[in-house]
Coordinates of C-alpha atoms and ligand atoms in Angstrom, one line a residue:
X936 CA 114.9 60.8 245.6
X937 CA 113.9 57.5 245.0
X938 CA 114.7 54.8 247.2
X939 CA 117.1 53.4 244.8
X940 CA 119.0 56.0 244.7
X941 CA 118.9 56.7 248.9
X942 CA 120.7 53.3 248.7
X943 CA 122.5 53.7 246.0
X944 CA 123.8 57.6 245.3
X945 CA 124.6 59.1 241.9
X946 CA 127.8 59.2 241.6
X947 CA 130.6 59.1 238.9
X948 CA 134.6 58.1 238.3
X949 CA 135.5 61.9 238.1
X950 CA 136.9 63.4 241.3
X951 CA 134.8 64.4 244.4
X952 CA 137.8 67.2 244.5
X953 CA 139.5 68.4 241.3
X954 CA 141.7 70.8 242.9
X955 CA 143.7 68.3 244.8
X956 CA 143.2 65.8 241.7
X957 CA 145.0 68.8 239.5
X958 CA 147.8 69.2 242.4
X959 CA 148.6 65.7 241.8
X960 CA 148.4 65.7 238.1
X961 CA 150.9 68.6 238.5
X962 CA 153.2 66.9 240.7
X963 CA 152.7 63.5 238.6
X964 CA 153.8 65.1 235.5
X965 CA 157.0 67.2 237.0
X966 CA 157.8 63.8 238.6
X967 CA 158.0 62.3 234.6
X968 CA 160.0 64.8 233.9
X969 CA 162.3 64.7 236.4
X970 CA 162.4 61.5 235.4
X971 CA 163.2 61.9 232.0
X972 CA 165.6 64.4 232.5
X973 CA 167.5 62.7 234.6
X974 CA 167.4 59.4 233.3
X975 CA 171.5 59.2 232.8
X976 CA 172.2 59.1 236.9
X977 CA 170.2 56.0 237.6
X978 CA 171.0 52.3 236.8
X979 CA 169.6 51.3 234.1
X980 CA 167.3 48.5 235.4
X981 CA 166.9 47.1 239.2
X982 CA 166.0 43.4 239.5
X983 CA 162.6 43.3 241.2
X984 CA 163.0 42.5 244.7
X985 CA 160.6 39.9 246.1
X986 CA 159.2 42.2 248.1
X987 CA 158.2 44.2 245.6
X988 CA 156.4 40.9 243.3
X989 CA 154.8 40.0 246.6
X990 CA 153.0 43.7 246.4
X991 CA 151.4 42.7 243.6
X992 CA 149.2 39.9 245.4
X993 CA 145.9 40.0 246.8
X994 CA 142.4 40.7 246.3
X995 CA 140.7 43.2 244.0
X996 CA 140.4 46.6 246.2
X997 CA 136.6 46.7 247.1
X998 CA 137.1 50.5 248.8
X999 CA 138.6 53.3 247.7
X1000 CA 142.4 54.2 248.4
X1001 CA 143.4 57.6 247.9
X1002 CA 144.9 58.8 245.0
X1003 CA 148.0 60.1 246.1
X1004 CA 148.2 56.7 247.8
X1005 CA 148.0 54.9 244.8
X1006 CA 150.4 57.1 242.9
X1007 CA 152.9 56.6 245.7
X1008 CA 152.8 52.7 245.5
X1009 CA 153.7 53.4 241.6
X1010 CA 156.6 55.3 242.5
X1011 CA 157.9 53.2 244.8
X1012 CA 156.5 49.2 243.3
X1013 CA 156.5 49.9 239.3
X1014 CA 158.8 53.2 238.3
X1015 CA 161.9 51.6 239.2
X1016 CA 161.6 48.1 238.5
X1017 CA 160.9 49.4 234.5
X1018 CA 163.2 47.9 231.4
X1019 CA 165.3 50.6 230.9
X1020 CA 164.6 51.2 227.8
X1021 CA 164.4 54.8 227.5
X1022 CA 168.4 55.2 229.3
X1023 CA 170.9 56.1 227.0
X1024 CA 173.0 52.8 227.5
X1025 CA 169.9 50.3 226.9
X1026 CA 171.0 48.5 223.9
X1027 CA 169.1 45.4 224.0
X1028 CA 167.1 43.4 221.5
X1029 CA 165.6 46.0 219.8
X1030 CA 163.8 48.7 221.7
X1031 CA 162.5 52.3 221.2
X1032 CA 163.4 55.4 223.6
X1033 CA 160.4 57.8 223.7
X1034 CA 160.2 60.7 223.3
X1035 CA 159.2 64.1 226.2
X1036 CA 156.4 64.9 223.2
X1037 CA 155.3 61.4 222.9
X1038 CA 154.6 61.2 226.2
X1039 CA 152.7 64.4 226.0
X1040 CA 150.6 63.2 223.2
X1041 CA 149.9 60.2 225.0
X1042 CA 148.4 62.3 227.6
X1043 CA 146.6 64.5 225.6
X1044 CA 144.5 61.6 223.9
X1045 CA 143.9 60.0 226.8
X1046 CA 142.7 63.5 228.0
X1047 CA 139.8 63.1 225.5
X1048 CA 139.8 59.0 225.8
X1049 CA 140.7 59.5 221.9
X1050 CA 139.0 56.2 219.9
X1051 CA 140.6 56.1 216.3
X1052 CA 139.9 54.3 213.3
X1053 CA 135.7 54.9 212.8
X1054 CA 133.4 57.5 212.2
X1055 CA 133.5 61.0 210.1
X1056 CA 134.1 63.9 210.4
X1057 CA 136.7 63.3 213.2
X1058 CA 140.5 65.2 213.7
X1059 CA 141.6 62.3 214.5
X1060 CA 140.8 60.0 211.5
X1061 CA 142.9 63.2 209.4
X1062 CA 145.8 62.5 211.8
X1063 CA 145.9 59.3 211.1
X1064 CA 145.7 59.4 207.6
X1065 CA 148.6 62.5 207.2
X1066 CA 151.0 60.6 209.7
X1067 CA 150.1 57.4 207.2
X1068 CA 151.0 59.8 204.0
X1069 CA 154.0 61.1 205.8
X1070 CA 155.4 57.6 206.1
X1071 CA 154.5 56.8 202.3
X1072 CA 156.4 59.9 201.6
X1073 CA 159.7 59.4 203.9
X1074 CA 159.9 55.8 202.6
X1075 CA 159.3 56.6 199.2
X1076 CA 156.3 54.5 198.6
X1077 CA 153.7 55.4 196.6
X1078 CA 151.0 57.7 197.3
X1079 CA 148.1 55.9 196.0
X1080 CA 149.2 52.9 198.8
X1081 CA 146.7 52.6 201.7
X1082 CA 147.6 52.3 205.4
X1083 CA 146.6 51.3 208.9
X1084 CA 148.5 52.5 212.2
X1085 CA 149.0 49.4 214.2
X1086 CA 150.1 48.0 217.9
X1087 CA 153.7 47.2 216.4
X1088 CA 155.0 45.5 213.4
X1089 CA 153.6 42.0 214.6
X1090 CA 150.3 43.4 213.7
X1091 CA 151.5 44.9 210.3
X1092 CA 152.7 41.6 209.7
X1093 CA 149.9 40.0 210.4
X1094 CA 148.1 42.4 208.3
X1095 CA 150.0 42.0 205.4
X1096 CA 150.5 39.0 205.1
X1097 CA 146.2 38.5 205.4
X1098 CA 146.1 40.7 202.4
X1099 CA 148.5 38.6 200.2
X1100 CA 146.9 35.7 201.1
X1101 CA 143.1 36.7 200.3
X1102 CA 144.8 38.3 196.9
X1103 CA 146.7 35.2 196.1
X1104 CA 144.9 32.5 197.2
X1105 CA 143.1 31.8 193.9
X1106 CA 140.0 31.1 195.6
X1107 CA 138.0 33.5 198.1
X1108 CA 139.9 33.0 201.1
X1109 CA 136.9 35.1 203.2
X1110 CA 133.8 32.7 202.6
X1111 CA 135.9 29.5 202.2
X1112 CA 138.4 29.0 204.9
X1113 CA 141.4 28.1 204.4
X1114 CA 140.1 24.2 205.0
X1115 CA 139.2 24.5 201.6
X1116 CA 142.0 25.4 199.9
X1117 CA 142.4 23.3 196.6
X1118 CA 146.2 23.6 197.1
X1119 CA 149.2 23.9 198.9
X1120 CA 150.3 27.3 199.3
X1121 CA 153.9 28.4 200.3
X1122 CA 155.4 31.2 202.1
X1123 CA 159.3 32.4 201.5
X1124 CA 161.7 34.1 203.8
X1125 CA 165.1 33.8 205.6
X1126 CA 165.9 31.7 208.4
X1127 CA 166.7 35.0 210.0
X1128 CA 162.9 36.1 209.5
X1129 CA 161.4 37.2 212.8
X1130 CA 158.8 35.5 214.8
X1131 CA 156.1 37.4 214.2
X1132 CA 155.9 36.6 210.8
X1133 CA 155.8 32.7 211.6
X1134 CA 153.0 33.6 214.3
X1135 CA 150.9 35.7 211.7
X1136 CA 151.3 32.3 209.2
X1137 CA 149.8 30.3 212.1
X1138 CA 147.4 32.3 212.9
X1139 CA 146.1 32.7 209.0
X1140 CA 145.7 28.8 208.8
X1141 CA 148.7 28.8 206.5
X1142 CA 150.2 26.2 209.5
X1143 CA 154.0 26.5 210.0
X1144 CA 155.1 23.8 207.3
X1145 CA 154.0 26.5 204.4
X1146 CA 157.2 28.6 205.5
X1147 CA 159.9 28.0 203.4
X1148 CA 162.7 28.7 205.5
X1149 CA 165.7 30.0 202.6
X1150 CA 169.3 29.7 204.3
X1151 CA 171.2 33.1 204.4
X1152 CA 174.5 34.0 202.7
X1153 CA 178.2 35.1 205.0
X1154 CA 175.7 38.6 205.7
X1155 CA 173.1 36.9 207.2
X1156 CA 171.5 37.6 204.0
X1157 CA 168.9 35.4 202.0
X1158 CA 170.1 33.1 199.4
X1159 CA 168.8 34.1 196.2
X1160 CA 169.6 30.9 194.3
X1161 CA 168.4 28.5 197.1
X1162 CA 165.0 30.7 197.0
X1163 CA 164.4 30.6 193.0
X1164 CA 165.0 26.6 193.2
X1165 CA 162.7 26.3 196.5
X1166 CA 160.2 28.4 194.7
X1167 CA 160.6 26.2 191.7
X1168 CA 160.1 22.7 193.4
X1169 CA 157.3 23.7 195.3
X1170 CA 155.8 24.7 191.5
X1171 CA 156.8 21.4 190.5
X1172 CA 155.1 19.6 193.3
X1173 CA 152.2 21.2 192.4
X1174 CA 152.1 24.1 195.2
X1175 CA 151.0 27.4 195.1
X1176 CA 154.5 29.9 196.3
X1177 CA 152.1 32.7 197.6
X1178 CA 154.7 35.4 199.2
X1179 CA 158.0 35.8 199.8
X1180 CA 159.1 38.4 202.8
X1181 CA 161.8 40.5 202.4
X1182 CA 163.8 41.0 205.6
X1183 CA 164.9 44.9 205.5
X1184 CA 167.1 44.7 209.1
X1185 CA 166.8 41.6 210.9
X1186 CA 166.5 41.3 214.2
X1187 CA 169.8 39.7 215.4
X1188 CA 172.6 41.5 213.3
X1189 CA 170.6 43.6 211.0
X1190 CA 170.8 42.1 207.8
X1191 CA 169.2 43.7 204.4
X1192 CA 168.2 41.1 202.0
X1193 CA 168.5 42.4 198.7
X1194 CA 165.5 43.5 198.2
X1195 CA 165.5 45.1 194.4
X1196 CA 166.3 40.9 193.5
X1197 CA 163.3 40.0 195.6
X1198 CA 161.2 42.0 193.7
X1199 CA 162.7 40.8 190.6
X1200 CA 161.7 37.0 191.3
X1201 CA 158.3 38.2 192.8
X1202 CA 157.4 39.6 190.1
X1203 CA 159.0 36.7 187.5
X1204 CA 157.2 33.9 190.0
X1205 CA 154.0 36.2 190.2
X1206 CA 154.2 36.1 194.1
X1207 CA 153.2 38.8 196.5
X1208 CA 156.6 40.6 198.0
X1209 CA 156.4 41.6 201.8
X1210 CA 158.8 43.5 203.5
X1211 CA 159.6 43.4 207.1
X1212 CA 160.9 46.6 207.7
X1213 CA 160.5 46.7 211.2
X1214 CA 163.2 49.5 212.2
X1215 CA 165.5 49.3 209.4
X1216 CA 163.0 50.4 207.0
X1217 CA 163.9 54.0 208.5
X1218 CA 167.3 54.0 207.4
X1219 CA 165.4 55.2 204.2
X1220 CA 165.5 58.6 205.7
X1221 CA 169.1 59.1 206.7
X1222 CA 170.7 61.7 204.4
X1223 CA 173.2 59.1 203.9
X1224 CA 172.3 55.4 204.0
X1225 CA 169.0 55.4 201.8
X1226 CA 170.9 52.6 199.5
X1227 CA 170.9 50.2 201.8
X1228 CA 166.9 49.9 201.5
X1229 CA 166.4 50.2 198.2
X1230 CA 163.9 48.0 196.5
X1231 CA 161.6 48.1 199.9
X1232 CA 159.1 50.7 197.6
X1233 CA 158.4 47.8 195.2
X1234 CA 157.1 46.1 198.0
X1235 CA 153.4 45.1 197.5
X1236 CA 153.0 45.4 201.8
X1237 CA 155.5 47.1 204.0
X1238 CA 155.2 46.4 207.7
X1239 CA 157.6 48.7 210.5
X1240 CA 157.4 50.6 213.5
X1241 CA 157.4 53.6 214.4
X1242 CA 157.8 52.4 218.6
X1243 CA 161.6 51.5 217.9
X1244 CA 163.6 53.8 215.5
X1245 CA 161.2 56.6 215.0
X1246 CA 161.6 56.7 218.9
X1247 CA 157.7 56.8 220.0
X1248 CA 156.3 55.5 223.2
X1249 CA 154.9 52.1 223.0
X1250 CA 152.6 50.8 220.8
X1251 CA 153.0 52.3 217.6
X1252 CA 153.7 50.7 214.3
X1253 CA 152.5 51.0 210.8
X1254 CA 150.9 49.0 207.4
X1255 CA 151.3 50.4 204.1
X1256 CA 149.5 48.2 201.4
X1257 CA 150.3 49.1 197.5
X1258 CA 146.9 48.7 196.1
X1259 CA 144.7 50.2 198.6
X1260 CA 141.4 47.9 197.0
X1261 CA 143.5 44.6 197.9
X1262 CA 143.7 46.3 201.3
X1263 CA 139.9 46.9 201.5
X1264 CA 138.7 43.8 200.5
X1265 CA 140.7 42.0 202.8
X1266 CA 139.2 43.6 206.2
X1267 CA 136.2 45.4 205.3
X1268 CA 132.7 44.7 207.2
X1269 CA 129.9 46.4 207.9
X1270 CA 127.5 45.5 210.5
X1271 CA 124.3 47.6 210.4
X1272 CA 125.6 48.9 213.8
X1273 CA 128.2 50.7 212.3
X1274 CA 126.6 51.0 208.8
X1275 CA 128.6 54.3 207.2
X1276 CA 129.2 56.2 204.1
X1277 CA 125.4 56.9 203.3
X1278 CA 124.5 60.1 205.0
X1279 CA 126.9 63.4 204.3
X1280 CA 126.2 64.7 207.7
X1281 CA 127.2 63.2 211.5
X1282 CA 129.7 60.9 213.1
X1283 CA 128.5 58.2 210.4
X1284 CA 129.1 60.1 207.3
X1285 CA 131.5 59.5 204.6
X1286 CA 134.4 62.4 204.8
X1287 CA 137.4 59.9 204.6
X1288 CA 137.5 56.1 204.7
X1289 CA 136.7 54.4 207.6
X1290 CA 139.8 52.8 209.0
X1291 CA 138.7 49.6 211.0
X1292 CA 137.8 48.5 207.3
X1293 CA 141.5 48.2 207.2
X1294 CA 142.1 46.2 209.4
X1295 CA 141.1 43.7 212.3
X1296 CA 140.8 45.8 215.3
X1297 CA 137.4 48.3 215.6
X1298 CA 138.2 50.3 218.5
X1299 CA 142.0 51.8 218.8
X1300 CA 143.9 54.2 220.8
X1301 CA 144.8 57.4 219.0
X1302 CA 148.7 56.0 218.5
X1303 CA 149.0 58.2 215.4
X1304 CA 148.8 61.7 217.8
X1305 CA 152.5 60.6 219.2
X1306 CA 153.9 60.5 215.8
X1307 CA 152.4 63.3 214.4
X1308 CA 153.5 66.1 217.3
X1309 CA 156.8 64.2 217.4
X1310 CA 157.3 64.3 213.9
X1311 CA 156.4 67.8 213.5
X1312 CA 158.2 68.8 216.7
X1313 CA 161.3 67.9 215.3
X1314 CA 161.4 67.7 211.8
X1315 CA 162.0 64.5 209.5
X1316 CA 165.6 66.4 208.9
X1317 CA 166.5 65.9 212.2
X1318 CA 165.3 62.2 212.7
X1319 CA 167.0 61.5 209.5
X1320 CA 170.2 62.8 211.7
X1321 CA 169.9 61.1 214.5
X1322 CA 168.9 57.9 212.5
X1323 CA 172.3 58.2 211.0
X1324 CA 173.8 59.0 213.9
X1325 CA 172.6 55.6 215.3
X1326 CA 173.9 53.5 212.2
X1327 CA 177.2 55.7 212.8
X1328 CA 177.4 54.6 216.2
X1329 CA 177.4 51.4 215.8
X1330 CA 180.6 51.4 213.1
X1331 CA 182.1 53.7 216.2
X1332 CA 181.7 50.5 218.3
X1333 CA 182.6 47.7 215.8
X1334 CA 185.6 50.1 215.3
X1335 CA 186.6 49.6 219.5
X1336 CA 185.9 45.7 219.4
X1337 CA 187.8 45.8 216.6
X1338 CA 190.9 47.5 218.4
X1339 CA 190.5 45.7 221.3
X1340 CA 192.3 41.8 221.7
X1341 CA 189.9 40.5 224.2
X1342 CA 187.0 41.3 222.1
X1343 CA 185.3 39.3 218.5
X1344 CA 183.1 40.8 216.7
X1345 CA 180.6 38.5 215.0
X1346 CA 179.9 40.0 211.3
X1347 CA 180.6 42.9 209.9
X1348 CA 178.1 46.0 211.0
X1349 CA 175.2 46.4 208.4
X1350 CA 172.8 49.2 209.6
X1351 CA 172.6 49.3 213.6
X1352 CA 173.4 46.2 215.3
X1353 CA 176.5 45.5 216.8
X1354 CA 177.4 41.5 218.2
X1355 CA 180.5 41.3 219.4
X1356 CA 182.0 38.5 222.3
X1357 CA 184.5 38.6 225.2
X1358 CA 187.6 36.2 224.1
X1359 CA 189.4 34.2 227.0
X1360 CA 192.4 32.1 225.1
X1361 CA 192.2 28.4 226.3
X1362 CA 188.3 28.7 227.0
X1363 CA 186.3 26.1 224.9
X1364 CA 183.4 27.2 222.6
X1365 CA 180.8 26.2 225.5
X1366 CA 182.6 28.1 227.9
X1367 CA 182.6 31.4 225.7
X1368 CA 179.0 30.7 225.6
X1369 CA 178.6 31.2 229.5
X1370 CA 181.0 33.6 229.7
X1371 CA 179.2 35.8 227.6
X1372 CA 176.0 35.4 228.7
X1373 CA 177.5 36.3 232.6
X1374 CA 179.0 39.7 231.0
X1375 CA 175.3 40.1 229.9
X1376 CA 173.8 39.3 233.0
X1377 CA 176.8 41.7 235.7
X1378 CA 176.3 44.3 232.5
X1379 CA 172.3 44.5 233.5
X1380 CA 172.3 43.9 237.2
X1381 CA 175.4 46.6 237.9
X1382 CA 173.0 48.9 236.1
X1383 CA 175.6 49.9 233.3
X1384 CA 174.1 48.9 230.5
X1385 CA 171.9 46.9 228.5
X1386 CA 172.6 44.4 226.0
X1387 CA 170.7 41.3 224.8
X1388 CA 173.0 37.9 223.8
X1389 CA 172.0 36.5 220.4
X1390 CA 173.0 33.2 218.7
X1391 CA 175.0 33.4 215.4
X1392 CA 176.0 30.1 214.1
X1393 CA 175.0 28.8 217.3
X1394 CA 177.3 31.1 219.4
X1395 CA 176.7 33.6 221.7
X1396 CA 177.0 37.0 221.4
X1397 CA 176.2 40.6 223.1
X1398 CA 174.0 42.0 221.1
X1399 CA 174.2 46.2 220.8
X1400 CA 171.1 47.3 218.6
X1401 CA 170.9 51.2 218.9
X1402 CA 167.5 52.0 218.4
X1403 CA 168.5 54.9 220.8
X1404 CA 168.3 59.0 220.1
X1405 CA 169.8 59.3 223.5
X1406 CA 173.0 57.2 223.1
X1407 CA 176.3 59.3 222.9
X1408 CA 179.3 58.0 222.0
X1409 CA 180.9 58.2 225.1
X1410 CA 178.2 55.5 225.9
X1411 CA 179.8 53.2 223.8
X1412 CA 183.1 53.9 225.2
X1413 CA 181.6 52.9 228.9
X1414 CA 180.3 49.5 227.4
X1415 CA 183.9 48.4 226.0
X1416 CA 185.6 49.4 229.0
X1417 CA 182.9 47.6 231.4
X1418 CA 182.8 44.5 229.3
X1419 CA 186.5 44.0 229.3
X1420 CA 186.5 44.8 233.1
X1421 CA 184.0 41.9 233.9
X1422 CA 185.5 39.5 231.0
X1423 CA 188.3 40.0 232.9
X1424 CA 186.7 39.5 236.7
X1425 CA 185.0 36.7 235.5
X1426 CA 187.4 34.9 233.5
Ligands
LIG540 C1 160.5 43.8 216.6 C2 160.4 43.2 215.3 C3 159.1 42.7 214.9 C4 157.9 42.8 215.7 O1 157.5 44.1 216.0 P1 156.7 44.4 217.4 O2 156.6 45.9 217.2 O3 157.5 44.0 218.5 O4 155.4 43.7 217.3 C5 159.0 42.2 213.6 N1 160.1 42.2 212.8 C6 161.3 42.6 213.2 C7 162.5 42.5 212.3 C8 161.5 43.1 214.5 O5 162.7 43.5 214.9

């Protein structure tokens, strides 16, 4: 030995003892499913005590700690003090649920410390790229489209929308910059759009002021009239109108813009047509609601997750591009480090299409593993089902606001989303507005349920959106009963 390494030992990250290391990977995954199964006893969240923030202070941990240590602090610090989001009464914003083979799959590509998205000759390039067909095929898109699984829709908007704008730009975005773009170019959507699509404008050097921000209709829908004439002035005032995104489910009540018009005046304005499909996009494989998406396959990009309705662990979401060059062309770089596609043999040959020339990101977890044993776990019949069973839901609850007097509810259900409001007679507008957000706040620290409260027209309202395979309806029942009991306590 040299004297280096008297001083220093060989050593590695892998256990000193794998057969108490396997006990407590036994008893850690037995613990998740205990867990899982028996997620419908516990509250739904706990408020993190400050004893428990303050365990998260203090210096880096220079000497070891024993595993089962360490897993213990996890049980007792982080496990509890989680969102909720997999309980069957968490209802808020817009969430997923996971699923007991999701979290399988996660483990199995961390197993291998999976990296997707380079190389040849690799399984898990071939996952990636059926999953990607598979979601061509359920949303009826076509099958010469490219794709890219992403971190969530933020990124697939952010993707898109980097396409459309090195296609549309009239001038080559890539070498350029956007400082010197000859004109001013435009970007369309609703003023129900989500923020993700206003960050991936920043973030393009588009600047906020390009978004054209189109009022909506009664439905929360975009205004077709007031986009053709914003469309036209910007022509007029010698701007370029570069993309217009169609909202397919937004994320306060739900709302489908119509999307078959949007490709109509994309294609009379020659502008790119994005669609944010985040969840709603899977209503497209319901046995019974497919109509209410229709149009979203004419979309030139169609951004959505697969993390909220598709029910998968966090992160997973999905890009699908209609003309897979565009696509290319947009992200593709080689650097001689990763130089590819000359040799037929090895990690650097040419099988399939490298997929960080797809998008921004090199190095990426195997996300697509999750959907694909999900998927084939349970069939696209039976996620159709429960999809439905989710937009049937929600009708179920509009249905009991509906019968009860102490209850409003906002809009009429669309796909998924329910807002409704407790009513006090006598209170003023303002007052409702507290209320509200109180019935919100007892709903989540009681541990019954949770909702989110969203603004329509400026008021607040619960907000149900069941992105949830777990939810039954009984759930739903337990929700009207417990908001009328503390609308009542409170009032
Ligand atoms: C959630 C959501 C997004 C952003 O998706 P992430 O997966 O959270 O990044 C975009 N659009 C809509 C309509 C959404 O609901």
């Amino acid at each position: 030995m040299s004297k280096q390494t008297e001083e220093y030992p060989e050593e590695t990250l892998d256990p000193k003892d794998w057969k108490s290391m396997r006990i407590l990977g036994h008893s850690i995954l037995d613990d998740a499913l205990d867990y899982l199964e028996t997620l419908r006893d516990r509250p739904i969240w706990e408020h993190a005590p400050t004893h428990v923030k303050a365990h998260f202070e203090g210096p880096p941990p220079e000497d070891p700690e024993p595993a089962d240590d360490v897993y213990q602090e996890y049980l007792r610090y982080i496990r509890p003090h989680q969102l909720g989001n997999s309980h069957p009464r968490f209802w808020g914003w817009i969430a997923g649920s996971g699923t007991v083979m999701g979290m399988f799959a996660d483990l199995l590509a961390s197993s291998t410390d999976a990296v997707s998205g380079s190389f040849s000759y690799l399984s898990n390039n071939y996952v990636e790229l059926q999953v990607i067909e598979w979601c061509k095929t359920l949303l009826g898109y076509p099958s010469t489209a490219s794709g890219l699984i992403t971190s969530g829709c933020s990124a697939s908007n952010l993707i898109g929308l980097a396409v459309a704008r090195n296609k549309m730009a009239e001038f080559d975005v890539r070498s350029r910059g956007m400082q010197n773009a000859p004109q001013q170019m435009t970007i369309y959507c609703s003023e129900e759009a989500h923020s993700s699509v206003q960050k991936a404008v920043e973030l393009l050097g588009f600047g906020k002021d390009a978004m054209r921000l189109i009022p909506v209709d009664d439905s929360l829908r975009i205004d077709l009239a007031a986009l053709k004439e914003a469309i036209t002035d910007d022509r007029e005032n010698g701007c370029l109108p570069l993309c217009v995104i169609g909202c397919a489910g937004t994320t306060n009540t739900a709302a489908i813009d119509d999307l078959n018009a949007l490709a109509d005046i994309c294609a009379e304005e020659k502008c790119w047509f994005h669609v944010d499909g985040a969840f709603g996009a899977w209503a497209a494989i319901t046995p019974d609601y497919k109509y209410l998406v229709a149009g979203m396959e004419r979309a030139d990009s169609l951004a959505f997750d697969l993390h909220k309705w598709m029910y998968l662990q966090y992160p997973i979401g999905c890009i699908l591009i209609r003309n897979a060059g565009e696509h290319r062309s947009a992200f593709s770089l080689t650097p001689t480090y990763l130089a590819h596609g000359k040799g037929e043999r090895g990690l650097t040959g040419v099988d399939v299409n490298w997929l960080s020339d797809y998008g921004f990101e090199l190095s990426r977890g195997f996300h697509a593993l999750k959907a694909w044993m999900t998927i084939k776990e349970h069939g696209t019949a039976r996620y159709g089902r429960i999809i439905q069973q989710n937009i049937d839901q929600a009708h179920y609850l509009a249905r009991l606001v509906e019968a009860a007097p102490e209850l409003e509810l906002a809009v009429p259900v669309s796909l998924n989303i329910v807002n409704f409001r407790y009513m006090r007679p006598g209170l003023d507008e303002t007052g409702l507005d507290n209320l509200n957000k109180q019935i919100e706040i007892e709903l989540q620290e009681q541990g019954i349920a949770v909702t989110s409260t969203v603004s329509i027209r400026n008021r607040n309202y619960l907000h149900v959106g069941i992105t949830n395979h777990r939810s039954l309806y009984s759930d739903f029942d337990t929700l009207v009963r417990e908001v009328i009991r503390i609308g009542n306590e409170l009032a």
